JSON list of C-alpha atoms in Angstrom, two decimals:
[
{"chain": "A", "resi": 1, "resn": "SER", "atom": "CA", "xyz": [8.60, 8.34, -14.56]},
{"chain": "A", "resi": 2, "resn": "TYR", "atom": "CA", "xyz": [5.06, 7.06, -14.18]},
{"chain": "A", "resi": 3, "resn": "GLU", "atom": "CA", "xyz": [2.73, 9.00, -11.92]},
{"chain": "A", "resi": 4, "resn": "LEU", "atom": "CA", "xyz": [-0.79, 8.68, -10.55]},
{"chain": "A", "resi": 5, "resn": "THR", "atom": "CA", "xyz": [-2.33, 12.09, -9.96]},
{"chain": "A", "resi": 6, "resn": "GLN", "atom": "CA", "xyz": [-5.13, 12.81, -7.49]},
{"chain": "A", "resi": 7, "resn": "PRO", "atom": "CA", "xyz": [-6.72, 16.09, -6.35]},
{"chain": "A", "resi": 8, "resn": "PRO", "atom": "CA", "xyz": [-5.25, 17.22, -3.02]},
{"chain": "A", "resi": 9, "resn": "SER", "atom": "CA", "xyz": [-8.59, 17.59, -1.30]},
{"chain": "A", "resi": 10, "resn": "VAL", "atom": "CA", "xyz": [-12.31, 16.95, -1.64]},
{"chain": "A", "resi": 11, "resn": "SER", "atom": "CA", "xyz": [-14.89, 18.39, 0.73]},
{"chain": "A", "resi": 12, "resn": "VAL", "atom": "CA", "xyz": [-18.57, 17.40, 0.95]},
{"chain": "A", "resi": 13, "resn": "SER", "atom": "CA", "xyz": [-21.45, 17.74, 3.36]},
{"chain": "A", "resi": 14, "resn": "PRO", "atom": "CA", "xyz": [-22.80, 14.61, 5.09]},
{"chain": "A", "resi": 15, "resn": "GLY", "atom": "CA", "xyz": [-25.09, 12.69, 2.74]},
{"chain": "A", "resi": 16, "resn": "GLN", "atom": "CA", "xyz": [-23.57, 14.17, -0.39]},
{"chain": "A", "resi": 17, "resn": "THR", "atom": "CA", "xyz": [-21.54, 12.31, -2.98]},
{"chain": "A", "resi": 18, "resn": "ALA", "atom": "CA", "xyz": [-17.76, 12.55, -2.96]},
{"chain": "A", "resi": 19, "resn": "ARG", "atom": "CA", "xyz": [-15.80, 11.68, -6.08]},
{"chain": "A", "resi": 20, "resn": "ILE", "atom": "CA", "xyz": [-12.04, 11.21, -6.08]},
{"chain": "A", "resi": 21, "resn": "THR", "atom": "CA", "xyz": [-10.19, 10.87, -9.35]},
{"chain": "A", "resi": 22, "resn": "CYS", "atom": "CA", "xyz": [-6.89, 9.18, -10.16]},
{"chain": "A", "resi": 23, "resn": "SER", "atom": "CA", "xyz": [-5.19, 9.89, -13.46]},
{"chain": "A", "resi": 24, "resn": "GLY", "atom": "CA", "xyz": [-2.49, 7.71, -14.99]},
{"chain": "A", "resi": 25, "resn": "ASP", "atom": "CA", "xyz": [-1.38, 6.77, -18.50]},
{"chain": "A", "resi": 26, "resn": "ALA", "atom": "CA", "xyz": [-1.37, 3.00, -17.83]},
{"chain": "A", "resi": 27, "resn": "LEU", "atom": "CA", "xyz": [-4.83, 2.86, -16.28]},
{"chain": "A", "resi": 28, "resn": "PRO", "atom": "CA", "xyz": [-6.47, 1.71, -19.54]},
{"chain": "A", "resi": 29, "resn": "GLN", "atom": "CA", "xyz": [-4.42, -1.50, -19.20]},
{"chain": "A", "resi": 30, "resn": "LYS", "atom": "CA", "xyz": [-4.01, -1.82, -15.44]},
{"chain": "A", "resi": 31, "resn": "PHE", "atom": "CA", "xyz": [-6.40, -2.15, -12.52]},
{"chain": "A", "resi": 32, "resn": "ALA", "atom": "CA", "xyz": [-6.86, 0.54, -9.91]},
{"chain": "A", "resi": 33, "resn": "TYR", "atom": "CA", "xyz": [-7.05, -0.10, -6.18]},
{"chain": "A", "resi": 34, "resn": "TRP", "atom": "CA", "xyz": [-8.26, 2.38, -3.57]},
{"chain": "A", "resi": 35, "resn": "TYR", "atom": "CA", "xyz": [-7.26, 2.71, 0.09]},
{"chain": "A", "resi": 36, "resn": "GLN", "atom": "CA", "xyz": [-8.67, 4.72, 2.95]},
{"chain": "A", "resi": 37, "resn": "GLN", "atom": "CA", "xyz": [-6.31, 5.85, 5.70]},
{"chain": "A", "resi": 38, "resn": "ARG", "atom": "CA", "xyz": [-7.58, 7.43, 8.87]},
{"chain": "A", "resi": 39, "resn": "LEU", "atom": "CA", "xyz": [-5.20, 9.44, 11.01]},
{"chain": "A", "resi": 40, "resn": "GLY", "atom": "CA", "xyz": [-2.65, 7.24, 12.75]},
{"chain": "A", "resi": 41, "resn": "GLN", "atom": "CA", "xyz": [-3.95, 4.01, 11.25]},
{"chain": "A", "resi": 42, "resn": "ALA", "atom": "CA", "xyz": [-2.82, 1.57, 8.59]},
{"chain": "A", "resi": 43, "resn": "PRO", "atom": "CA", "xyz": [-4.46, 1.84, 5.18]},
{"chain": "A", "resi": 44, "resn": "VAL", "atom": "CA", "xyz": [-7.66, -0.09, 4.48]},
{"chain": "A", "resi": 45, "resn": "LEU", "atom": "CA", "xyz": [-8.53, -1.47, 1.04]},
{"chain": "A", "resi": 46, "resn": "VAL", "atom": "CA", "xyz": [-11.94, -0.15, -0.07]},
{"chain": "A", "resi": 47, "resn": "ILE", "atom": "CA", "xyz": [-11.96, -1.00, -3.81]},
{"chain": "A", "resi": 48, "resn": "TYR", "atom": "CA", "xyz": [-9.88, -3.46, -5.82]},
{"chain": "A", "resi": 49, "resn": "GLU", "atom": "CA", "xyz": [-9.64, -4.28, -9.52]},
{"chain": "A", "resi": 50, "resn": "ASP", "atom": "CA", "xyz": [-11.33, -1.00, -10.45]},
{"chain": "A", "resi": 51, "resn": "ASN", "atom": "CA", "xyz": [-14.78, -1.71, -9.05]},
{"chain": "A", "resi": 52, "resn": "LYS", "atom": "CA", "xyz": [-14.83, -4.64, -6.61]},
{"chain": "A", "resi": 53, "resn": "ARG", "atom": "CA", "xyz": [-15.62, -4.05, -2.96]},
{"chain": "A", "resi": 54, "resn": "PRO", "atom": "CA", "xyz": [-13.96, -6.20, -0.25]},
{"chain": "A", "resi": 55, "resn": "SER", "atom": "CA", "xyz": [-16.21, -7.80, 2.30]},
{"chain": "A", "resi": 56, "resn": "GLY", "atom": "CA", "xyz": [-17.08, -5.46, 5.13]},
{"chain": "A", "resi": 57, "resn": "ILE", "atom": "CA", "xyz": [-16.73, -2.29, 3.08]},
{"chain": "A", "resi": 58, "resn": "PRO", "atom": "CA", "xyz": [-20.01, -0.33, 2.97]},
{"chain": "A", "resi": 59, "resn": "ALA", "atom": "CA", "xyz": [-21.92, -0.30, -0.31]},
{"chain": "A", "resi": 60, "resn": "ARG", "atom": "CA", "xyz": [-21.63, 3.49, -0.48]},
{"chain": "A", "resi": 61, "resn": "PHE", "atom": "CA", "xyz": [-18.09, 2.97, -1.74]},
{"chain": "A", "resi": 62, "resn": "SER", "atom": "CA", "xyz": [-17.87, 2.24, -5.46]},
{"chain": "A", "resi": 63, "resn": "GLY", "atom": "CA", "xyz": [-15.22, 2.42, -8.14]},
{"chain": "A", "resi": 64, "resn": "SER", "atom": "CA", "xyz": [-15.04, 2.87, -11.87]},
{"chain": "A", "resi": 65, "resn": "SER", "atom": "CA", "xyz": [-12.40, 3.33, -14.52]},
{"chain": "A", "resi": 66, "resn": "SER", "atom": "CA", "xyz": [-12.49, 4.78, -17.99]},
{"chain": "A", "resi": 67, "resn": "GLY", "atom": "CA", "xyz": [-9.52, 5.53, -20.18]},
{"chain": "A", "resi": 68, "resn": "THR", "atom": "CA", "xyz": [-6.72, 7.10, -18.18]},
{"chain": "A", "resi": 69, "resn": "MET", "atom": "CA", "xyz": [-8.88, 7.92, -15.16]},
{"chain": "A", "resi": 70, "resn": "ALA", "atom": "CA", "xyz": [-10.14, 5.85, -12.26]},
{"chain": "A", "resi": 71, "resn": "THR", "atom": "CA", "xyz": [-12.75, 7.22, -9.87]},
{"chain": "A", "resi": 72, "resn": "LEU", "atom": "CA", "xyz": [-13.71, 6.37, -6.32]},
{"chain": "A", "resi": 73, "resn": "THR", "atom": "CA", "xyz": [-17.24, 7.43, -5.40]},
{"chain": "A", "resi": 74, "resn": "ILE", "atom": "CA", "xyz": [-18.61, 7.71, -1.89]},
{"chain": "A", "resi": 75, "resn": "SER", "atom": "CA", "xyz": [-22.38, 7.97, -2.21]},
{"chain": "A", "resi": 76, "resn": "GLY", "atom": "CA", "xyz": [-23.98, 9.52, 0.84]},
{"chain": "A", "resi": 77, "resn": "ALA", "atom": "CA", "xyz": [-20.70, 10.30, 2.58]},
{"chain": "A", "resi": 78, "resn": "GLN", "atom": "CA", "xyz": [-20.61, 9.92, 6.36]},
{"chain": "A", "resi": 79, "resn": "VAL", "atom": "CA", "xyz": [-18.46, 11.77, 8.86]},
{"chain": "A", "resi": 80, "resn": "GLU", "atom": "CA", "xyz": [-16.56, 8.53, 9.50]},
{"chain": "A", "resi": 81, "resn": "ASP", "atom": "CA", "xyz": [-15.45, 8.51, 5.84]},
{"chain": "A", "resi": 82, "resn": "GLU", "atom": "CA", "xyz": [-13.08, 11.40, 6.51]},
{"chain": "A", "resi": 83, "resn": "GLY", "atom": "CA", "xyz": [-9.45, 10.59, 5.91]},
{"chain": "A", "resi": 84, "resn": "ASP", "atom": "CA", "xyz": [-6.85, 10.30, 3.22]},
{"chain": "A", "resi": 85, "resn": "TYR", "atom": "CA", "xyz": [-7.55, 8.22, 0.13]},
{"chain": "A", "resi": 86, "resn": "TYR", "atom": "CA", "xyz": [-4.93, 6.77, -2.17]},
{"chain": "A", "resi": 87, "resn": "CYS", "atom": "CA", "xyz": [-5.23, 5.05, -5.51]},
{"chain": "A", "resi": 88, "resn": "TYR", "atom": "CA", "xyz": [-2.73, 2.35, -6.45]},
{"chain": "A", "resi": 89, "resn": "SER", "atom": "CA", "xyz": [-1.84, 0.75, -9.74]},
{"chain": "A", "resi": 90, "resn": "THR", "atom": "CA", "xyz": [1.13, -0.60, -11.64]},
{"chain": "A", "resi": 91, "resn": "ASP", "atom": "CA", "xyz": [3.08, 0.65, -14.60]},
{"chain": "A", "resi": 92, "resn": "SER", "atom": "CA", "xyz": [2.79, -0.88, -18.04]},
{"chain": "A", "resi": 93, "resn": "ILE", "atom": "CA", "xyz": [6.06, -2.86, -17.90]},
{"chain": "A", "resi": 94, "resn": "GLY", "atom": "CA", "xyz": [6.55, -5.76, -15.52]},
{"chain": "A", "resi": 95, "resn": "TYR", "atom": "CA", "xyz": [5.31, -5.18, -12.01]},
{"chain": "A", "resi": 96, "resn": "ARG", "atom": "CA", "xyz": [6.15, -1.82, -10.50]},
{"chain": "A", "resi": 97, "resn": "GLY", "atom": "CA", "xyz": [3.58, -0.59, -8.05]},
{"chain": "A", "resi": 98, "resn": "LEU", "atom": "CA", "xyz": [2.75, 3.03, -7.43]},
{"chain": "A", "resi": 99, "resn": "PHE", "atom": "CA", "xyz": [0.46, 4.97, -5.11]},
{"chain": "A", "resi": 100, "resn": "GLY", "atom": "CA", "xyz": [-1.31, 8.10, -6.14]},
{"chain": "A", "resi": 101, "resn": "THR", "atom": "CA", "xyz": [-0.54, 11.47, -4.59]},
{"chain": "A", "resi": 102, "resn": "GLY", "atom": "CA", "xyz": [-3.42, 11.13, -2.10]},
{"chain": "A", "resi": 103, "resn": "THR", "atom": "CA", "xyz": [-6.66, 13.03, -1.50]},
{"chain": "A", "resi": 104, "resn": "LYS", "atom": "CA", "xyz": [-7.83, 14.38, 1.83]},
{"chain": "A", "resi": 105, "resn": "VAL", "atom": "CA", "xyz": [-11.58, 13.91, 2.16]},
{"chain": "A", "resi": 106, "resn": "THR", "atom": "CA", "xyz": [-13.45, 16.17, 4.57]},
{"chain": "A", "resi": 107, "resn": "VAL", "atom": "CA", "xyz": [-17.09, 15.53, 5.43]},
{"chain": "A", "resi": 108, "resn": "LEU", "atom": "CA", "xyz": [-18.68, 18.45, 7.30]},
{"chain": "B", "resi": 1, "resn": "GLN", "atom": "CA", "xyz": [-7.47, -15.35, 11.16]},
{"chain": "B", "resi": 2, "resn": "VAL", "atom": "CA", "xyz": [-4.87, -13.69, 8.97]},
{"chain": "B", "resi": 3, "resn": "GLN", "atom": "CA", "xyz": [-2.28, -11.71, 10.89]},
{"chain": "B", "resi": 4, "resn": "LEU", "atom": "CA", "xyz": [0.90, -9.91, 9.93]},
{"chain": "B", "resi": 5, "resn": "GLU", "atom": "CA", "xyz": [3.11, -9.15, 12.92]},
{"chain": "B", "resi": 6, "resn": "GLN", "atom": "CA", "xyz": [5.99, -6.76, 12.33]},
{"chain": "B", "resi": 7, "resn": "SER", "atom": "CA", "xyz": [9.13, -6.21, 14.33]},
{"chain": "B", "resi": 8, "resn": "GLY", "atom": "CA", "xyz": [9.54, -3.27, 16.65]},
{"chain": "B", "resi": 9, "resn": "THR", "atom": "CA", "xyz": [10.73, 0.31, 16.42]},
{"chain": "B", "resi": 10, "resn": "GLU", "atom": "CA", "xyz": [14.23, 0.93, 15.14]},
{"chain": "B", "resi": 11, "resn": "VAL", "atom": "CA", "xyz": [16.54, 3.91, 15.62]},
{"chain": "B", "resi": 12, "resn": "LYS", "atom": "CA", "xyz": [19.49, 4.07, 13.26]},
{"chain": "B", "resi": 13, "resn": "ARG", "atom": "CA", "xyz": [22.36, 6.42, 12.47]},
{"chain": "B", "resi": 14, "resn": "PRO", "atom": "CA", "xyz": [22.78, 7.81, 8.95]},
{"chain": "B", "resi": 15, "resn": "GLY", "atom": "CA", "xyz": [24.60, 5.34, 6.75]},
{"chain": "B", "resi": 16, "resn": "ALA", "atom": "CA", "xyz": [23.47, 2.33, 8.75]},
{"chain": "B", "resi": 17, "resn": "SER", "atom": "CA", "xyz": [21.21, -0.51, 7.60]},
{"chain": "B", "resi": 18, "resn": "VAL", "atom": "CA", "xyz": [17.91, -1.78, 8.94]},
{"chain": "B", "resi": 19, "resn": "LYS", "atom": "CA", "xyz": [16.07, -5.09, 8.60]},
{"chain": "B", "resi": 20, "resn": "VAL", "atom": "CA", "xyz": [12.35, -5.24, 9.32]},
{"chain": "B", "resi": 21, "resn": "SER", "atom": "CA", "xyz": [10.48, -8.52, 9.69]},
{"chain": "B", "resi": 22, "resn": "CYS", "atom": "CA", "xyz": [6.87, -9.44, 9.01]},
{"chain": "B", "resi": 23, "resn": "LYS", "atom": "CA", "xyz": [5.62, -12.76, 10.37]},
{"chain": "B", "resi": 24, "resn": "ALA", "atom": "CA", "xyz": [2.51, -14.12, 8.69]},
{"chain": "B", "resi": 25, "resn": "SER", "atom": "CA", "xyz": [-0.06, -16.45, 10.19]},
{"chain": "B", "resi": 26, "resn": "GLY", "atom": "CA", "xyz": [-3.55, -17.71, 9.46]},
{"chain": "B", "resi": 27, "resn": "TYR", "atom": "CA", "xyz": [-3.04, -18.60, 5.81]},
{"chain": "B", "resi": 28, "resn": "THR", "atom": "CA", "xyz": [-0.75, -20.50, 3.43]},
{"chain": "B", "resi": 29, "resn": "PHE", "atom": "CA", "xyz": [2.34, -18.30, 3.42]},
{"chain": "B", "resi": 30, "resn": "THR", "atom": "CA", "xyz": [3.54, -19.25, -0.07]},
{"chain": "B", "resi": 31, "resn": "SER", "atom": "CA", "xyz": [0.19, -18.55, -1.73]},
{"chain": "B", "resi": 32, "resn": "TYR", "atom": "CA", "xyz": [0.25, -14.74, -1.48]},
{"chain": "B", "resi": 33, "resn": "TYR", "atom": "CA", "xyz": [2.81, -12.18, -2.58]},
{"chain": "B", "resi": 34, "resn": "MET", "atom": "CA", "xyz": [3.85, -9.61, 0.02]},
{"chain": "B", "resi": 35, "resn": "HIS", "atom": "CA", "xyz": [4.30, -5.86, -0.54]},
{"chain": "B", "resi": 36, "resn": "TRP", "atom": "CA", "xyz": [6.35, -3.37, 1.43]},
{"chain": "B", "resi": 37, "resn": "VAL", "atom": "CA", "xyz": [5.02, 0.17, 1.69]},
{"chain": "B", "resi": 38, "resn": "ARG", "atom": "CA", "xyz": [6.38, 3.11, 3.65]},
{"chain": "B", "resi": 39, "resn": "GLN", "atom": "CA", "xyz": [5.03, 6.43, 4.85]},
{"chain": "B", "resi": 40, "resn": "ALA", "atom": "CA", "xyz": [7.23, 9.30, 5.96]},
{"chain": "B", "resi": 41, "resn": "PRO", "atom": "CA", "xyz": [5.81, 11.68, 8.59]},
{"chain": "B", "resi": 42, "resn": "GLY", "atom": "CA", "xyz": [3.03, 13.77, 7.09]},
{"chain": "B", "resi": 43, "resn": "GLN", "atom": "CA", "xyz": [3.59, 12.26, 3.65]},
{"chain": "B", "resi": 44, "resn": "GLY", "atom": "CA", "xyz": [1.78, 9.83, 1.37]},
{"chain": "B", "resi": 45, "resn": "LEU", "atom": "CA", "xyz": [2.13, 6.11, 0.84]},
{"chain": "B", "resi": 46, "resn": "GLU", "atom": "CA", "xyz": [5.17, 4.90, -1.09]},
{"chain": "B", "resi": 47, "resn": "TRP", "atom": "CA", "xyz": [5.44, 1.45, -2.65]},
{"chain": "B", "resi": 48, "resn": "MET", "atom": "CA", "xyz": [8.85, -0.09, -2.12]},
{"chain": "B", "resi": 49, "resn": "GLY", "atom": "CA", "xyz": [8.61, -3.53, -3.64]},
{"chain": "B", "resi": 50, "resn": "ILE", "atom": "CA", "xyz": [7.11, -6.99, -3.65]},
{"chain": "B", "resi": 51, "resn": "ILE", "atom": "CA", "xyz": [8.27, -10.53, -2.94]},
{"chain": "B", "resi": 52, "resn": "ASN", "atom": "CA", "xyz": [6.81, -13.85, -3.97]},
{"chain": "B", "resi": 53, "resn": "PRO", "atom": "CA", "xyz": [7.27, -16.07, -0.89]},
{"chain": "B", "resi": 54, "resn": "SER", "atom": "CA", "xyz": [6.89, -19.16, -3.07]},
{"chain": "B", "resi": 55, "resn": "ASP", "atom": "CA", "xyz": [10.10, -18.66, -5.05]},
{"chain": "B", "resi": 56, "resn": "ALA", "atom": "CA", "xyz": [11.62, -15.52, -3.44]},
{"chain": "B", "resi": 57, "resn": "THR", "atom": "CA", "xyz": [11.45, -13.50, -6.67]},
{"chain": "B", "resi": 58, "resn": "THR", "atom": "CA", "xyz": [11.27, -9.78, -6.12]},
{"chain": "B", "resi": 59, "resn": "SER", "atom": "CA", "xyz": [10.50, -6.52, -7.86]},
{"chain": "B", "resi": 60, "resn": "TYR", "atom": "CA", "xyz": [11.63, -3.22, -6.40]},
{"chain": "B", "resi": 61, "resn": "ALA", "atom": "CA", "xyz": [10.66, 0.38, -7.02]},
{"chain": "B", "resi": 62, "resn": "GLN", "atom": "CA", "xyz": [13.30, 2.13, -9.11]},
{"chain": "B", "resi": 63, "resn": "LYS", "atom": "CA", "xyz": [13.91, 4.62, -6.31]},
{"chain": "B", "resi": 64, "resn": "PHE", "atom": "CA", "xyz": [15.17, 1.93, -3.92]},
{"chain": "B", "resi": 65, "resn": "ARG", "atom": "CA", "xyz": [17.14, -0.32, -6.27]},
{"chain": "B", "resi": 66, "resn": "GLY", "atom": "CA", "xyz": [20.58, -1.03, -4.96]},
{"chain": "B", "resi": 67, "resn": "ARG", "atom": "CA", "xyz": [19.57, -0.14, -1.39]},
{"chain": "B", "resi": 68, "resn": "VAL", "atom": "CA", "xyz": [16.67, -2.48, -0.68]},
{"chain": "B", "resi": 69, "resn": "TYR", "atom": "CA", "xyz": [16.36, -6.23, -0.52]},
{"chain": "B", "resi": 70, "resn": "MET", "atom": "CA", "xyz": [13.47, -8.50, 0.38]},
{"chain": "B", "resi": 71, "resn": "THR", "atom": "CA", "xyz": [13.77, -12.09, 1.49]},
{"chain": "B", "resi": 72, "resn": "ARG", "atom": "CA", "xyz": [11.63, -14.76, 3.05]},
{"chain": "B", "resi": 73, "resn": "ASP", "atom": "CA", "xyz": [11.97, -17.70, 5.39]},
{"chain": "B", "resi": 74, "resn": "THR", "atom": "CA", "xyz": [9.42, -20.39, 4.68]},
{"chain": "B", "resi": 75, "resn": "SER", "atom": "CA", "xyz": [10.31, -22.26, 7.87]},
{"chain": "B", "resi": 76, "resn": "THR", "atom": "CA", "xyz": [8.95, -19.38, 9.97]},
{"chain": "B", "resi": 77, "resn": "ASP", "atom": "CA", "xyz": [6.50, -17.80, 7.47]},
{"chain": "B", "resi": 78, "resn": "THR", "atom": "CA", "xyz": [8.37, -14.52, 7.71]},
{"chain": "B", "resi": 79, "resn": "VAL", "atom": "CA", "xyz": [9.33, -11.95, 5.11]},
{"chain": "B", "resi": 80, "resn": "TYR", "atom": "CA", "xyz": [12.10, -9.43, 5.64]},
{"chain": "B", "resi": 81, "resn": "MET", "atom": "CA", "xyz": [12.84, -6.01, 4.17]},
{"chain": "B", "resi": 82, "resn": "GLY", "atom": "CA", "xyz": [16.33, -4.61, 4.43]},
{"chain": "B", "resi": 83, "resn": "LEU", "atom": "CA", "xyz": [17.34, -1.06, 3.58]},
{"chain": "B", "resi": 84, "resn": "SER", "atom": "CA", "xyz": [20.94, 0.13, 3.53]},
{"chain": "B", "resi": 85, "resn": "GLY", "atom": "CA", "xyz": [22.61, 3.53, 3.34]},
{"chain": "B", "resi": 86, "resn": "LEU", "atom": "CA", "xyz": [19.97, 5.07, 5.56]},
{"chain": "B", "resi": 87, "resn": "LYS", "atom": "CA", "xyz": [19.36, 8.81, 5.35]},
{"chain": "B", "resi": 88, "resn": "SER", "atom": "CA", "xyz": [17.21, 11.09, 7.44]},
{"chain": "B", "resi": 89, "resn": "ASP", "atom": "CA", "xyz": [14.50, 11.04, 4.81]},
{"chain": "B", "resi": 90, "resn": "ASP", "atom": "CA", "xyz": [14.19, 7.27, 5.24]},
{"chain": "B", "resi": 91, "resn": "THR", "atom": "CA", "xyz": [12.52, 8.02, 8.57]},
{"chain": "B", "resi": 92, "resn": "ALA", "atom": "CA", "xyz": [9.10, 6.49, 8.10]},
{"chain": "B", "resi": 93, "resn": "ILE", "atom": "CA", "xyz": [6.62, 3.85, 9.12]},
{"chain": "B", "resi": 94, "resn": "TYR", "atom": "CA", "xyz": [7.26, 0.70, 7.11]},
{"chain": "B", "resi": 95, "resn": "TYR", "atom": "CA", "xyz": [4.34, -1.64, 6.43]},
{"chain": "B", "resi": 96, "resn": "CYS", "atom": "CA", "xyz": [4.10, -5.13, 5.01]},
{"chain": "B", "resi": 97, "resn": "ALA", "atom": "CA", "xyz": [0.85, -5.87, 3.20]},
{"chain": "B", "resi": 98, "resn": "ARG", "atom": "CA", "xyz": [-0.39, -9.15, 1.83]},
{"chain": "B", "resi": 99, "resn": "ASP", "atom": "CA", "xyz": [-1.35, -9.07, -1.82]},
{"chain": "B", "resi": 100, "resn": "LYS", "atom": "CA", "xyz": [-5.01, -9.31, -2.73]},
{"chain": "B", "resi": 101, "resn": "GLY", "atom": "CA", "xyz": [-3.95, -12.42, -4.66]},
{"chain": "B", "resi": 102, "resn": "PRO", "atom": "CA", "xyz": [-3.78, -15.38, -4.40]},
{"chain": "B", "resi": 103, "resn": "SER", "atom": "CA", "xyz": [-0.92, -16.63, -6.53]},
{"chain": "B", "resi": 104, "resn": "LYS", "atom": "CA", "xyz": [-0.48, -13.40, -8.47]},
{"chain": "B", "resi": 105, "resn": "ALA", "atom": "CA", "xyz": [0.92, -9.92, -8.02]},
{"chain": "B", "resi": 106, "resn": "ALA", "atom": "CA", "xyz": [-2.20, -7.78, -7.93]},
{"chain": "B", "resi": 107, "resn": "GLY", "atom": "CA", "xyz": [-2.10, -5.06, -5.30]},
{"chain": "B", "resi": 108, "resn": "PRO", "atom": "CA", "xyz": [-1.84, -4.62, -1.54]},
{"chain": "B", "resi": 109, "resn": "GLY", "atom": "CA", "xyz": [-4.93, -6.27, -0.10]},
{"chain": "B", "resi": 110, "resn": "ASP", "atom": "CA", "xyz": [-7.00, -6.52, 3.03]},
{"chain": "B", "resi": 111, "resn": "TYR", "atom": "CA", "xyz": [-4.23, -7.42, 5.46]},
{"chain": "B", "resi": 112, "resn": "TRP", "atom": "CA", "xyz": [-1.52, -5.05, 6.60]},
{"chain": "B", "resi": 113, "resn": "GLY", "atom": "CA", "xyz": [1.01, -5.27, 9.39]},
{"chain": "B", "resi": 114, "resn": "GLN", "atom": "CA", "xyz": [0.83, -2.80, 12.23]},
{"chain": "B", "resi": 115, "resn": "GLY", "atom": "CA", "xyz": [3.78, -0.84, 10.87]},
{"chain": "B", "resi": 116, "resn": "THR", "atom": "CA", "xyz": [7.35, -0.44, 12.05]},
{"chain": "B", "resi": 117, "resn": "LEU", "atom": "CA", "xyz": [8.70, 3.01, 12.81]},
{"chain": "B", "resi": 118, "resn": "VAL", "atom": "CA", "xyz": [12.26, 3.47, 11.60]},
{"chain": "B", "resi": 119, "resn": "THR", "atom": "CA", "xyz": [13.92, 6.68, 12.73]},
{"chain": "B", "resi": 120, "resn": "VAL", "atom": "CA", "xyz": [17.19, 7.76, 11.16]},
{"chain": "B", "resi": 121, "resn": "SER", "atom": "CA", "xyz": [18.97, 10.38, 13.21]},
{"chain": "B", "resi": 122, "resn": "SER", "atom": "CA", "xyz": [22.46, 11.33, 14.21]}
]
């Protein structure tokens, strides 16, 4: 079955750049979406269609995709960026959505 | 403003069924697909399926086929997710999420319901 694989954790100091990867065989043909989830809260969309930022999302969040890997970059990470991050995409046949395995981001 | 208001907490016995509602407001209901996503305690996000409120067509994750159904009521701008044959590992928070859209199945977007806790316990 199709999978989206993320690193379990990423840790950076405040002001540094955090990069979270998402690997999946269909990513060359399908868009990636990224969500931030803080403890006890609903997910928040931070990047859609590989590299577009919804209104209200800080410019330090950016996305890219190349081949079978999508990447979420947090440039100049802040303490408030801590949380779990999930990529999302679809498989190559029809519409079947799938979330990545999730990455815990720590900023300290 | 766009709002998705979900129904309240449910407690069910193993083998029972549950139906969770998600009432939309602040936009044209039939213009955006709706996703259902769940999260078990301490676990990641899990996509369950999607419904097109315009024509009620659905697509479900393979894992839930045969146990899940999604419907909509255009008179009340509400989508429903039903899950049967409940097991303890169906204990989770269930979210509805409006697609980024419009008029296409893209991905869960900016608007999510507050979540509905479903607990399955004997």
